[in-house]
Short mmCIF file of C-alpha atoms in Angstrom, two decimals:
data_model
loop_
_atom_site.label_atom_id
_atom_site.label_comp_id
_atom_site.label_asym_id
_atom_site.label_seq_id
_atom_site.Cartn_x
_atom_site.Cartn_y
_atom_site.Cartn_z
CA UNK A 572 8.10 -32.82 -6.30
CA UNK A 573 10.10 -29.89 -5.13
CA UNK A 574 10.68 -26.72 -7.39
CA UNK A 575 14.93 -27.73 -6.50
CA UNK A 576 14.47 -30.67 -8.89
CA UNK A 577 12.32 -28.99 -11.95
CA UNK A 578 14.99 -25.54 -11.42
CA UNK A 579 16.64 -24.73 -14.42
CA UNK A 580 19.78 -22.38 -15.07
CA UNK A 581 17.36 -19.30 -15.96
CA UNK A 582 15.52 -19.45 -12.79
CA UNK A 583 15.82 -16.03 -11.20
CA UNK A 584 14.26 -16.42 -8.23
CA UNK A 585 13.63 -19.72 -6.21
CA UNK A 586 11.11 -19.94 -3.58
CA UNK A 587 11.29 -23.31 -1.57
CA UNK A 588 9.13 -24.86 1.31
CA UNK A 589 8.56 -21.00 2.97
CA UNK A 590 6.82 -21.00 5.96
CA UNK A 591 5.61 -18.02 8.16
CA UNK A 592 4.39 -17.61 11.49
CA UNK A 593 2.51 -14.37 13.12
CA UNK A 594 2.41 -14.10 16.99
CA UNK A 595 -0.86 -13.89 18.31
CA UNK A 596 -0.86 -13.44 22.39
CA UNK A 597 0.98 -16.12 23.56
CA UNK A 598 1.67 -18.31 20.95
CA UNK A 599 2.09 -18.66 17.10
CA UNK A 600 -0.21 -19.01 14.16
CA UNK A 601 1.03 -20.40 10.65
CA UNK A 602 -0.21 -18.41 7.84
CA UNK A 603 2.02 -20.06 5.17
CA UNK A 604 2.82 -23.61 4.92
CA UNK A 605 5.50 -24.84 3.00
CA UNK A 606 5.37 -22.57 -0.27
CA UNK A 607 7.21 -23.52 -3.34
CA UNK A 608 7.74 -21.31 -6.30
CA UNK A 609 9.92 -19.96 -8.98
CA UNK A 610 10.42 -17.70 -11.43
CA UNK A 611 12.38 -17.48 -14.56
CA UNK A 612 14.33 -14.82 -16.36
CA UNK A 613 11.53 -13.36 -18.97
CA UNK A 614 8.44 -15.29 -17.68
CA UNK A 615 5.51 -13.97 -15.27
CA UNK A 616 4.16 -16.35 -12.68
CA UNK A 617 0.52 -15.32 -10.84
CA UNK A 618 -0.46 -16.14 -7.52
CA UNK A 619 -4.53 -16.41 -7.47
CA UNK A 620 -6.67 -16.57 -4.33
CA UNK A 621 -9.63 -14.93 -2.49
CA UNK A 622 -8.27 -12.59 0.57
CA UNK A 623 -6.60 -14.29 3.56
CA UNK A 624 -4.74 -16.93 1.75
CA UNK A 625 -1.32 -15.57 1.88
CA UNK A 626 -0.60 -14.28 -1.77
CA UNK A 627 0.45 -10.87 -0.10
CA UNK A 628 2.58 -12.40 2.80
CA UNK A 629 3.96 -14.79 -0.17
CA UNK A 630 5.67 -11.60 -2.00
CA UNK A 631 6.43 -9.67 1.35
CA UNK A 632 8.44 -12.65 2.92
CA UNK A 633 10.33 -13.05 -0.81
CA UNK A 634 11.19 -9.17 -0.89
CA UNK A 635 11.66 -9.43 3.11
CA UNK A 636 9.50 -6.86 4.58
CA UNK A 637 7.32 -8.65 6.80
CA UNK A 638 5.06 -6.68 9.62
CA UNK A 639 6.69 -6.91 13.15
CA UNK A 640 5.83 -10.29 15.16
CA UNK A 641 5.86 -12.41 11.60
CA UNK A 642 8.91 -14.48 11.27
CA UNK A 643 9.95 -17.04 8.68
CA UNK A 644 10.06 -20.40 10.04
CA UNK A 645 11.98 -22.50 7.47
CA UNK A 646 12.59 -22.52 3.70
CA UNK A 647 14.67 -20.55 1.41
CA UNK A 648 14.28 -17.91 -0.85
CA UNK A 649 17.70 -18.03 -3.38
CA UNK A 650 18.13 -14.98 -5.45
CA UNK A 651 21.59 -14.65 -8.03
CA UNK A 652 22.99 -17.55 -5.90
CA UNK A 653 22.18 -16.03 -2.21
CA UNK A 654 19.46 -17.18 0.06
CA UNK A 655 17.82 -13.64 0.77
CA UNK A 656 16.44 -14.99 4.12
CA UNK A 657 20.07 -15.05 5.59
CA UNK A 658 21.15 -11.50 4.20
CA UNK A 659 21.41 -8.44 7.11
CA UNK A 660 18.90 -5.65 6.02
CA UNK A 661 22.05 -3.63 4.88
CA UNK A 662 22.28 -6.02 2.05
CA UNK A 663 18.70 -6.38 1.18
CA UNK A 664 18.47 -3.00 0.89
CA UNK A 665 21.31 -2.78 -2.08
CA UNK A 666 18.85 -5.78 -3.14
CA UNK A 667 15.34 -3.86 -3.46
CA UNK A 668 14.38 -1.72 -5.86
CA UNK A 669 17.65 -2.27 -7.88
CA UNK A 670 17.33 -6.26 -8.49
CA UNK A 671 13.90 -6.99 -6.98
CA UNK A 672 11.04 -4.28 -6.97
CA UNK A 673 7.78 -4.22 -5.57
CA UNK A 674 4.52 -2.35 -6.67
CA UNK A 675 2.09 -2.42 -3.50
CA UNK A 676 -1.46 -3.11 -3.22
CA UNK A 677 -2.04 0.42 -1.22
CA UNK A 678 -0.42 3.23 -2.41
CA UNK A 679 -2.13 5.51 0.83
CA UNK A 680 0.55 3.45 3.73
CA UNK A 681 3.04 3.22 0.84
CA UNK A 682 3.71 6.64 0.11
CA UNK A 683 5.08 8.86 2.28
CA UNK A 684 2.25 12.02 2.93
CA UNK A 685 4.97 14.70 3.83
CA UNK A 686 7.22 14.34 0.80
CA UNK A 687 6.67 15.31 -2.59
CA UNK A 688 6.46 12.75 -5.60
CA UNK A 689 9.46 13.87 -6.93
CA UNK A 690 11.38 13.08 -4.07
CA UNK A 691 10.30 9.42 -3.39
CA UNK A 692 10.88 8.99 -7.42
CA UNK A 693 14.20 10.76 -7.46
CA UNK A 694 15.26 8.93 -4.06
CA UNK A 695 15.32 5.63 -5.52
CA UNK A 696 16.75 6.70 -8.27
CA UNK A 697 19.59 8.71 -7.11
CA UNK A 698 19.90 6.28 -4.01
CA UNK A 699 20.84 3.10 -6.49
CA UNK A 700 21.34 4.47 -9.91
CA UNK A 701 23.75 7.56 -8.66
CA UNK A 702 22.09 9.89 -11.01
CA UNK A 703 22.58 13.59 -10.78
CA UNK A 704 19.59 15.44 -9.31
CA UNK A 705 18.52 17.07 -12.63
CA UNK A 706 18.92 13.87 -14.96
CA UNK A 707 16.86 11.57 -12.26
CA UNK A 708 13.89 14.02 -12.15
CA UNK A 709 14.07 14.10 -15.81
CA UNK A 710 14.03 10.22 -15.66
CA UNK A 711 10.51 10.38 -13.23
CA UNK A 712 8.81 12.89 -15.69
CA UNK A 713 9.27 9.98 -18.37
CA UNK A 714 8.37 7.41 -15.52
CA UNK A 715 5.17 9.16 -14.80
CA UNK A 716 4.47 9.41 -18.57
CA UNK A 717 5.01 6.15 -18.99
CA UNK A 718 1.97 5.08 -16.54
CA UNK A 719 -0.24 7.46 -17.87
CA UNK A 720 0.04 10.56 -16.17
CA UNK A 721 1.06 13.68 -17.88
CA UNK A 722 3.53 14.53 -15.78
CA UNK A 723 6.13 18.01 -15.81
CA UNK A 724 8.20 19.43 -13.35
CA UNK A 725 5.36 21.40 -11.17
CA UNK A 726 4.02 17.23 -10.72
CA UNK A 727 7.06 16.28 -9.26
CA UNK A 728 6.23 19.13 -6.48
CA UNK A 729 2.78 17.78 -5.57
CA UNK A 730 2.24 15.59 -2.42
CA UNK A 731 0.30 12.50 -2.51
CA UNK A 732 -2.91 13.79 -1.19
CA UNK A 733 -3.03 15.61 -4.57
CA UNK A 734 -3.53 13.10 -6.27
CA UNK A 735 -6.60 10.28 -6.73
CA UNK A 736 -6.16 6.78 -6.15
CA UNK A 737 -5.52 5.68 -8.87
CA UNK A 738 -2.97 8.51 -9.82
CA UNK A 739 -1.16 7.19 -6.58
CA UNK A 740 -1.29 3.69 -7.98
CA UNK A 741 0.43 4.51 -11.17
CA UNK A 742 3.13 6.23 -9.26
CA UNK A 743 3.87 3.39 -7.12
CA UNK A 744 3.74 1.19 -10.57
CA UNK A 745 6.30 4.35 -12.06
CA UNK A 746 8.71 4.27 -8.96
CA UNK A 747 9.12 0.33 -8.82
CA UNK A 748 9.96 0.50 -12.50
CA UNK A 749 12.60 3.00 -12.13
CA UNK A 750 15.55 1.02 -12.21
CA UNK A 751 14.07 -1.62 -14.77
CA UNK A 752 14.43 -5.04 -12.02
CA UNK A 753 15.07 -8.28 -12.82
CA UNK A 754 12.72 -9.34 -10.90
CA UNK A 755 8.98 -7.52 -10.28
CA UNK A 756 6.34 -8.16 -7.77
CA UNK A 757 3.53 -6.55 -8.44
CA UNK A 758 0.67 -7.19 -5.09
CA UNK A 759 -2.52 -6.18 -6.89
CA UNK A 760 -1.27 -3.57 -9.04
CA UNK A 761 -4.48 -2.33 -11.32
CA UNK A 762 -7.32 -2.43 -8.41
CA UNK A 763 -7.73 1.04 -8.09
CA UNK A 764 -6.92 1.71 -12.15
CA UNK A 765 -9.85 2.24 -14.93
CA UNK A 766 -9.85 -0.16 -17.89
CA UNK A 767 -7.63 1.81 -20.23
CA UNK A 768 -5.34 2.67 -17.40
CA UNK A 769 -5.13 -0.79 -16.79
CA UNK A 770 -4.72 -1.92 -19.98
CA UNK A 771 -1.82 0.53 -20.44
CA UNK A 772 -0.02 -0.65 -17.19
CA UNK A 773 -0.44 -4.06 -18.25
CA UNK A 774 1.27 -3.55 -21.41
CA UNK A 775 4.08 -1.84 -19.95
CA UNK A 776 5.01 -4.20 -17.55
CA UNK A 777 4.37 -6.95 -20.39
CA UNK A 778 6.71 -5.27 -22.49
CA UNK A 779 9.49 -5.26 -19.48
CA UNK A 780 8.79 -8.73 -19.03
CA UNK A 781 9.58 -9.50 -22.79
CA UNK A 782 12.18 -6.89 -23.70
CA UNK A 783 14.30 -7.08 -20.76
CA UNK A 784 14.21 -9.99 -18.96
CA UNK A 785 12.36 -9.11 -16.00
CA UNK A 786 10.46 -11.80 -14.19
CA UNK A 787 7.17 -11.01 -13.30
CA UNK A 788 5.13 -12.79 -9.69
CA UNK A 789 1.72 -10.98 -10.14
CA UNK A 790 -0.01 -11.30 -6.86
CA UNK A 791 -3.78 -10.59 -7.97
CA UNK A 792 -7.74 -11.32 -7.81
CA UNK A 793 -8.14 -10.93 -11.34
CA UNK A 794 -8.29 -14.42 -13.48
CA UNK A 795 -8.45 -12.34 -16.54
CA UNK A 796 -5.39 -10.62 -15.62
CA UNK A 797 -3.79 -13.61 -14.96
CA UNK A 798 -4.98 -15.36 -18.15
CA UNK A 799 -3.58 -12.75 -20.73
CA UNK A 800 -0.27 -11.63 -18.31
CA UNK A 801 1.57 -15.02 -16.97
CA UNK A 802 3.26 -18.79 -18.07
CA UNK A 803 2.59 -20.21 -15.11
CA UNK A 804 -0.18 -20.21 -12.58
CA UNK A 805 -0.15 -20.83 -8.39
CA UNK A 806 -3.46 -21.04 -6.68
CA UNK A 807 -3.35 -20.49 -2.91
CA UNK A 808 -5.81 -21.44 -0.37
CA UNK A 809 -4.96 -20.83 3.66
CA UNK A 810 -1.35 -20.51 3.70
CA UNK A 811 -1.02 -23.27 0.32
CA UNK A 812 -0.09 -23.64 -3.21
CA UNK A 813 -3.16 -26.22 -3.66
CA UNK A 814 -2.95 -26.16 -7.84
CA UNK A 815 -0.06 -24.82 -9.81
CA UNK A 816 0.56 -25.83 -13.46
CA UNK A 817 1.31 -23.88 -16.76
CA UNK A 818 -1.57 -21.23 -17.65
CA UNK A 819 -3.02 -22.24 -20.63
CA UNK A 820 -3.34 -26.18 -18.87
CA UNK A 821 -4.82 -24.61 -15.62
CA UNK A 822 -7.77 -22.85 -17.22
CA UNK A 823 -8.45 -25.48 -19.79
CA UNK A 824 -7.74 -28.25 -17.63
CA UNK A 825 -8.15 -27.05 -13.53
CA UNK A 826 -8.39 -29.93 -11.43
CA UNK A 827 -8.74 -28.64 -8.07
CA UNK A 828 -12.08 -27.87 -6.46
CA UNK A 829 -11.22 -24.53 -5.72
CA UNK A 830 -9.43 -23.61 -9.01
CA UNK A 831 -12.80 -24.70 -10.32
CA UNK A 832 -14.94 -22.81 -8.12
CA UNK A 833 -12.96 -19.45 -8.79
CA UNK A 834 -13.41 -20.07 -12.02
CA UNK A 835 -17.20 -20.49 -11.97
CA UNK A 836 -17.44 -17.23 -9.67
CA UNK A 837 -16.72 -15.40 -12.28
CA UNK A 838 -18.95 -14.29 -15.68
CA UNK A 839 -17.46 -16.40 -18.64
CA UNK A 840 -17.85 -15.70 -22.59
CA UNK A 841 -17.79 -19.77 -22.59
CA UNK A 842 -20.48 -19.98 -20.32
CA UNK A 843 -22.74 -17.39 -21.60
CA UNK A 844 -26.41 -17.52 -19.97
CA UNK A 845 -25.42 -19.98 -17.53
CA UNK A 846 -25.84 -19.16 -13.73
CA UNK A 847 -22.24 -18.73 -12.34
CA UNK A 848 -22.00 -20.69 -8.94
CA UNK A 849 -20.74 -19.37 -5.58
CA UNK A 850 -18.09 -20.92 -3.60
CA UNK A 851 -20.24 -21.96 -0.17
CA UNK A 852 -18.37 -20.49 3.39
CA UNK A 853 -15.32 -18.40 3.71
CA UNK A 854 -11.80 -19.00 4.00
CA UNK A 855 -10.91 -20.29 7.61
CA UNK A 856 -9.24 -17.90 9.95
CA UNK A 857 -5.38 -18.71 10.14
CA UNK A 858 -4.88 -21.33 13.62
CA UNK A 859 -8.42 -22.54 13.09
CA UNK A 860 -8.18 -24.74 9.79
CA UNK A 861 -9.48 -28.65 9.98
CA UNK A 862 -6.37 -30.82 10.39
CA UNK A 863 -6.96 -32.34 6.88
CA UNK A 864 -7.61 -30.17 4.31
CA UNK A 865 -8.48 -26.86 4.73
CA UNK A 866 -10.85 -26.60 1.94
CA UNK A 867 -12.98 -29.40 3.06
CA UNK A 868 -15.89 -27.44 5.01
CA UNK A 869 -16.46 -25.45 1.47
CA UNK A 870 -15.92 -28.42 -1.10
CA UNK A 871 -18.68 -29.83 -2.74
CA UNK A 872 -16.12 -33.10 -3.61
CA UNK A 873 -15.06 -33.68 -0.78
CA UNK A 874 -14.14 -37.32 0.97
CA UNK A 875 -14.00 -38.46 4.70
CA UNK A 876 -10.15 -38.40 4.46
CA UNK A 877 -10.42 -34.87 3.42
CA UNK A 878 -11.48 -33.76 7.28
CA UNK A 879 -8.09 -35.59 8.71
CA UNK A 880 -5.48 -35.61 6.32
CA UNK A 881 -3.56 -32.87 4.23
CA UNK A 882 -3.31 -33.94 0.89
CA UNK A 883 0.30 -33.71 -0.54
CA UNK A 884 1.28 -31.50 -4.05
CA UNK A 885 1.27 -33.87 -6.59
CA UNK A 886 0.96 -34.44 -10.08
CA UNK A 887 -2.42 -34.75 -12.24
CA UNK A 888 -2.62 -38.06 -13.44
CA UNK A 889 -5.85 -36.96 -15.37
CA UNK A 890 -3.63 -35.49 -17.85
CA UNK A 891 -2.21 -37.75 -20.69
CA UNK A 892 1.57 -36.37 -21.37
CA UNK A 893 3.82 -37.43 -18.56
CA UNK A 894 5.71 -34.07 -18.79
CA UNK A 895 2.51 -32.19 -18.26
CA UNK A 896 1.71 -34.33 -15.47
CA UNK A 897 4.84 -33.31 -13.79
CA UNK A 898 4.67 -29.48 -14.39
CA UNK A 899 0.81 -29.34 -13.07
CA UNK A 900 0.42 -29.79 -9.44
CA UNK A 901 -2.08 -30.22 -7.40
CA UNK A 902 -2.96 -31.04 -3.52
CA UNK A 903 -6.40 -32.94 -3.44
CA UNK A 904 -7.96 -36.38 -2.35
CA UNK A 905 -10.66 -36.36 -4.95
CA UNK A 906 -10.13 -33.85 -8.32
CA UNK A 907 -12.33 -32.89 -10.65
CA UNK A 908 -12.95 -34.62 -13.60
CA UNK A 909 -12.65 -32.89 -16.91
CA UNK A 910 -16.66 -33.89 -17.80
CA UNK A 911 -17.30 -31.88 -13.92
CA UNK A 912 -15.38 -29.18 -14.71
CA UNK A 913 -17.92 -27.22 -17.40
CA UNK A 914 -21.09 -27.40 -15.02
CA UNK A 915 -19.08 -26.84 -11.79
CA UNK A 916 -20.53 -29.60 -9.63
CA UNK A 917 -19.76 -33.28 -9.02
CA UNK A 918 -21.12 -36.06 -11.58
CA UNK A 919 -20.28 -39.06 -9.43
CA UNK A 920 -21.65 -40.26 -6.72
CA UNK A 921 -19.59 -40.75 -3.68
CA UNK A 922 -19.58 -40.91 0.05
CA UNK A 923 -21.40 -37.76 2.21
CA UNK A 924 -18.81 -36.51 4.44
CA UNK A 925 -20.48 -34.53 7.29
CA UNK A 926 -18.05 -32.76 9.84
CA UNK A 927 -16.78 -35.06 12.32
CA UNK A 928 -17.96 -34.91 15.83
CA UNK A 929 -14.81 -32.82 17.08
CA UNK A 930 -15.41 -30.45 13.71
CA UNK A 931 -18.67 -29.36 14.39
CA UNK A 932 -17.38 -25.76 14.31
CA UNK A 933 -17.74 -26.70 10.40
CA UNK A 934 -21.55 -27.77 10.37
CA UNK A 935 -23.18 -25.13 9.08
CA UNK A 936 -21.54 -25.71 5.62
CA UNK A 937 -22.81 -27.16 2.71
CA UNK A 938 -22.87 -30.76 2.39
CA UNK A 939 -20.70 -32.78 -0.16
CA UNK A 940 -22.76 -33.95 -2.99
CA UNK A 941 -23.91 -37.58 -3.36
#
């Protein structure tokens, strides 16, 4: 089902079938395969995933500031009506940091080392609000205060170096707030943040979220994050949305081997004393995926099919309400059953599926259960 026939008239942002390519020597590699998403005004949407399966490329292609030899090879991104993918840079310009702001994942290549904070706060400011000079360095005092940093004017006059990592976090978080967006992106935006730092940013761009509309895409490793910050919920996996559903049904209910596996990765009040369990392998290197799934060489349910044909993004049947069934998505051959999902592993017997002969590249992973 395609996010054009669930939109509704408060959807902000609409993502639909993106794909994006990367030049490597002489030919192309697809890092993101037909991604579908959107976002609504006053809701937050995560994207989960281990490193390498496009969450960050996701948000840079919507905000259009993809690294040099990346190109967008079809889909649409429609913002207020216009497909940003077809503006000039001139007009996504007027477009970024006034209607859709990002907070990057490192603040180091984001920040400019020879200018002061003051002036990469102020220039936003000034550049799209067309505040006077003294009233928008007042306005990134109360920024930085806002993010936890007890800022005054002789702040404003300190370069990045001066400051830790995480202080250089929060002022990335301060400057994309600035002009209060309608729509944030926010690529990993408490990493380098202690827990009450954290729990303060959080907050703050909760309470945008609620009080003014914004919607939220939080790009993050962080489940618990996730859990207490967003509706809605997109896993990715190499370049794909392979689960996506409503929150609250995704962590009580996930249905896709690797939705499960992230979730038993991780230390769980519900599973207190139990052994959490790895996810076997890595996540294949962009170009070198198995034509069928790409998760296949690391799932423990997987089925011959899995090694030859891409499973399509489809509704969970095991899910009683119809309507729920049509809001929670997922792209697999076999899913976990709800009885599977508390220990982790596969209860039924089924079918070994060793690599094929021309996917012996694959061997050395785990076997299926059987």
């Amino acid at each position: 089902m395609s996010v054009s026939s669930r939109s509704s008239a408060n959807n902000l942002l609409t993502v639909e079938n993106l794909a994006v390519s990367f030049k490597a020597g002489e030919r192309r590699v697809q890092v993101l395969h037909d991604v579908s998403l959107r976002l609504e005004a006053g809701t937050a949407i995560g994207i989960v995933g281990e490193s390498g399966c496009g969450k960050s490329v996701t948000s840079l292609a919507v905000i259009g500031l993809l690294a040099r030899g990346a190109q967008v090879d079809h889909g649409s991104v429609r913002f207020g009506g216009r497909d940003l993918l077809a503006l000039p840079e001139s007009e996504l310009r007027k477009i970024r940091g006034t209607e859709i702001a990002m907070i990057f994942q490192d603040p180091m290549s984001s920040l400019n080392p020879v200018l002061t904070i003051g002036e990469q706060i102020t220039e936003v400011i000034r550049t799209h609000g067309h505040d006077s000079r003294h009233d928008a360095r007042v306005r990134a005092v109360e920024l930085l205060q806002m993010v936890g940093i007890a800022a005054n004017e002789a702040t404003l006059r300190r370069f990045p170096h001066e400051f830790s990592g995480g202080m250089r976090q929060r002022v990335m978080i301060a400057t994309a707030l600035a002009l209060s967006p309608k729509v944030l992106i926010a690529d990993e935006p408490t990493t380098a943040l202690d827990v009450t730092i954290q729990a303060q940013v959080l907050e703050l761009m909760n309470q945008l979220v609620k009080e003014s509309g914004t919607a939220l895409m939080m790009v993050t490793h962080n489940l618990g994050v996730v859990a207490g910050m967003t509706e809605r919920v997109a896993v990715m996996y190499a370049g794909r949305i392979v689960e996506e559903g409503r929150t609250e049904d995704l962590f009580e209910h996930p249905s896709h081997p690797y939705t499960v596996g992230l979730l038993h990765s991780l230390p769980s009040a519900q599973r207190k004393g139990l052994d959490l369990i790895p996810i076997p392998g890595m996540v294949p290197i962009p170009g070198h995926e198995p034509v069928g799934c790409a998760f296949a060489p690391r799932c423990r349910w997987r089925l011959p099919i899995c090694w030859f044909e891409q499973p399509s993004l489809g509704g969970v049947t095991s899910l009683a309400d119809d309507q729920q069934q049509r809001a929670h998505r997922i792209a697999c051959h076999n899913p976990v059953l709800p009885e599977e999902v508390e220990v982790g592993l596969p209860t039924r017997k089924f079918p070994a599926s060793p690599p094929p002969p021309n996917m012996r590249d694959f061997a050395d992973q785990p076997e299926a259960a059987s």
